[in-house]
mmCIF file of C-alpha atoms in Angstrom:
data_model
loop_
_atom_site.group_PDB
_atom_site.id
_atom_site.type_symbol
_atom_site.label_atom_id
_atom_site.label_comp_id
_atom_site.label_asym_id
_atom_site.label_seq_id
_atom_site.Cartn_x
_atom_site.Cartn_y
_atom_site.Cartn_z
ATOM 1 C CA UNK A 11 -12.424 104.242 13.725
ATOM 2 C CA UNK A 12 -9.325 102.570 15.322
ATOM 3 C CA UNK A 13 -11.217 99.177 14.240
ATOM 4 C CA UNK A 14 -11.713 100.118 10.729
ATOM 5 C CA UNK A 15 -7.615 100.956 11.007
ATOM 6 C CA UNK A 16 -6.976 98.131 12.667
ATOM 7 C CA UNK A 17 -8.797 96.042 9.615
ATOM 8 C CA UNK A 18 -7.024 98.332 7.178
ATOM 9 C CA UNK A 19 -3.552 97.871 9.030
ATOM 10 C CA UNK A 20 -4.897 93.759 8.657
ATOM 11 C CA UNK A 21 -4.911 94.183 4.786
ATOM 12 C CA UNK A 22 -1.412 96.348 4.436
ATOM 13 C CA UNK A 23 0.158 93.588 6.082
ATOM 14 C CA UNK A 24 -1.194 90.512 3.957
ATOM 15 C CA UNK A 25 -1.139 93.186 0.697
ATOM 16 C CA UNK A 26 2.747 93.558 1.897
ATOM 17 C CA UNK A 27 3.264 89.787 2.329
ATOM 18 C CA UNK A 28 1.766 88.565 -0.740
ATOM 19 C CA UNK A 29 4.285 91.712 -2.147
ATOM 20 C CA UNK A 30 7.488 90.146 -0.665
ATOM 21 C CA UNK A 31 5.924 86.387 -2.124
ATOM 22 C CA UNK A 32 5.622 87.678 -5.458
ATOM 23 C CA UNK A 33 9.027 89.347 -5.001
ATOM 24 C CA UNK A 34 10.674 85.915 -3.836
ATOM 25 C CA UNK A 35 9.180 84.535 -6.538
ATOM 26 C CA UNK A 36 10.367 86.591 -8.997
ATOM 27 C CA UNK A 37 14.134 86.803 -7.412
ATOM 28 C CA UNK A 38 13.877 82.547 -7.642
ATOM 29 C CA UNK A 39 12.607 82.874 -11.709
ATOM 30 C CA UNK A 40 15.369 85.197 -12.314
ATOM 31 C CA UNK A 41 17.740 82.690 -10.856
ATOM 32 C CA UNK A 42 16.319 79.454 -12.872
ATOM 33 C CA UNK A 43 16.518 81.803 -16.329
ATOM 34 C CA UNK A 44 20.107 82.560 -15.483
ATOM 35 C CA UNK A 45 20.564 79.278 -14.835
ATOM 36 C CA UNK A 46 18.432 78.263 -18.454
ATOM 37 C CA UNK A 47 20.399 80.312 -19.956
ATOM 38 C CA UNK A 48 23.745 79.509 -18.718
ATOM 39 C CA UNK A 49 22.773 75.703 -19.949
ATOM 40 C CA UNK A 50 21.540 77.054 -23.373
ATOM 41 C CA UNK A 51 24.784 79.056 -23.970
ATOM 42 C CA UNK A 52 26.707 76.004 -22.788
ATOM 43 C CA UNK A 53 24.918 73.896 -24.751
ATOM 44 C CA UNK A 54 25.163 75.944 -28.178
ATOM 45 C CA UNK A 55 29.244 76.220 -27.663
ATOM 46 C CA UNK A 56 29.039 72.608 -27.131
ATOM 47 C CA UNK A 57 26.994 72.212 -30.747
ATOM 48 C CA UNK A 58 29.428 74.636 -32.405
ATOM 49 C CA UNK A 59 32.355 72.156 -31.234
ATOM 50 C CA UNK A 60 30.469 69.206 -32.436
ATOM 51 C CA UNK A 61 29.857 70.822 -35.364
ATOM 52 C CA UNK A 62 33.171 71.635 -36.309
ATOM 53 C CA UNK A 63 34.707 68.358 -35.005
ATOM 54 C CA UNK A 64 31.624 66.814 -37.560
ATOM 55 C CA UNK A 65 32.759 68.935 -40.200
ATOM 56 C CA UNK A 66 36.923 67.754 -39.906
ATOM 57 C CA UNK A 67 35.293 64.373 -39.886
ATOM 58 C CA UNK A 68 33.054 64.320 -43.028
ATOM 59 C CA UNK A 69 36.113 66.280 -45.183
ATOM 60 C CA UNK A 70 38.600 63.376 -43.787
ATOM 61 C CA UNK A 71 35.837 61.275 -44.658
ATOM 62 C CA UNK A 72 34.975 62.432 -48.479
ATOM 63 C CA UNK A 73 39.066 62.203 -48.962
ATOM 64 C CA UNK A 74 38.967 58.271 -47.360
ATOM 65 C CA UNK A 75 36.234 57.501 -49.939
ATOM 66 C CA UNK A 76 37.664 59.247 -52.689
ATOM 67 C CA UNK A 77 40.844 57.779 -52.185
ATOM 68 C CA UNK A 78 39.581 53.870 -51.889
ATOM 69 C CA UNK A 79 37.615 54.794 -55.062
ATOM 70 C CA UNK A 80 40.656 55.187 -56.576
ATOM 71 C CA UNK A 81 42.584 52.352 -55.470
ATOM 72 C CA UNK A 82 38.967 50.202 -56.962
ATOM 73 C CA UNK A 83 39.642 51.386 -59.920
ATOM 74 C CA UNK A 84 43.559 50.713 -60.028
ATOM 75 C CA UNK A 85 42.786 47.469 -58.718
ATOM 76 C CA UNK A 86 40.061 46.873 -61.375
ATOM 77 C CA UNK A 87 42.831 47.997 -64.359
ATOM 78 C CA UNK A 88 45.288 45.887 -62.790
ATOM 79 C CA UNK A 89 43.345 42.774 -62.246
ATOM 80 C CA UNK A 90 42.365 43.424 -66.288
ATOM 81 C CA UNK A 91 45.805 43.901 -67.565
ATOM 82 C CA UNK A 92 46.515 40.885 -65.081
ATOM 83 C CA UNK A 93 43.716 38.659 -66.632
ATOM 84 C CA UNK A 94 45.052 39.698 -70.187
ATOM 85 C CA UNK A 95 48.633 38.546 -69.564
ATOM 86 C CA UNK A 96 47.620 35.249 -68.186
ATOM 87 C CA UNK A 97 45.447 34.684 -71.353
ATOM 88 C CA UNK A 98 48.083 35.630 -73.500
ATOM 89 C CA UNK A 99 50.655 33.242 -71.269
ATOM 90 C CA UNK A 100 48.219 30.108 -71.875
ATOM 91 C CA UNK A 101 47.875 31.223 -75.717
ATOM 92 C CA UNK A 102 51.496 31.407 -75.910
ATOM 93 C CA UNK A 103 51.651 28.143 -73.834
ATOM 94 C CA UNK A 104 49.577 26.214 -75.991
ATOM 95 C CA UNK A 105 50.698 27.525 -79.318
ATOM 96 C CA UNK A 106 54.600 26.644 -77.504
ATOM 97 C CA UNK A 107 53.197 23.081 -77.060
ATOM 98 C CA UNK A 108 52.037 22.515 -80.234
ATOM 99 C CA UNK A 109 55.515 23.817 -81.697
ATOM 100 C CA UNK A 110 57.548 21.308 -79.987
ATOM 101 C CA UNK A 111 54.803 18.690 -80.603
ATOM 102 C CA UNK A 112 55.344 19.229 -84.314
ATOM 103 C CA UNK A 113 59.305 19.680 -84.237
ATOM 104 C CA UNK A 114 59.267 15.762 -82.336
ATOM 105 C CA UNK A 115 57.333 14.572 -85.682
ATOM 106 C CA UNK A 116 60.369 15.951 -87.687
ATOM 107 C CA UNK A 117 62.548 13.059 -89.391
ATOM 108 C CA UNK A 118 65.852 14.820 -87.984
ATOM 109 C CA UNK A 119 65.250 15.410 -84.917
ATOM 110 C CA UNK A 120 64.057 11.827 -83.959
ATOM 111 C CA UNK A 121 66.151 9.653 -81.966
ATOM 112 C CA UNK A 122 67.311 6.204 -82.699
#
């Protein structure tokens, strides 16, 4: 009988160290989900920054582009009107030159 509890003394001892094993192994789990989860949280605050900071960027951005859309169309008006006065310019110009062409043809106003 003292053999058969020396054998079962045998297998409370390895059932006792596989026990403490598992129970490392679980205190060294809980440690790397602490430590997922410390990196998750971390990692979401850093997404809601970026987020925000994307946000700021894209309304600043929308006003940029609505702004220079503006100033195309200004532009666009401006260069028009521009374009109109120089046509009117040469018109007036030419119409100028052919007024003093005809006024030189006049009897009185030719020099002897």
């Amino acid at each position: 009988m003292t053999q058969q509890g020396a054998v079962l003394q045998g297998y409370n001892n390895e059932l006792v160290k596989c026990i403490e094993d598992l129970c490392m192994q679980k205190e060294e789990l809980n440690k790397q989900i602490q430590q997922a989860e410390e990196e998750k949280n971390k990692l979401q605050h850093e997404i809601q920054v970026l987020s925000e900071q994307l946000e700021c960027v894209c309304e600043n951005l929308a006003q940029k582009v609505a702004s220079r859309n503006e100033l195309d169309k200004i532009l666009a008006e401006t260069e028009a009107a521009y374009m109109k006065i120089l046509d009117s310019s040469r018109t007036l110009l030419n119409v100028l030159k052919k007024e003093v062409g005809s006024l030189k043809h006049m009897p009185e106003l030719k020099t002897n």
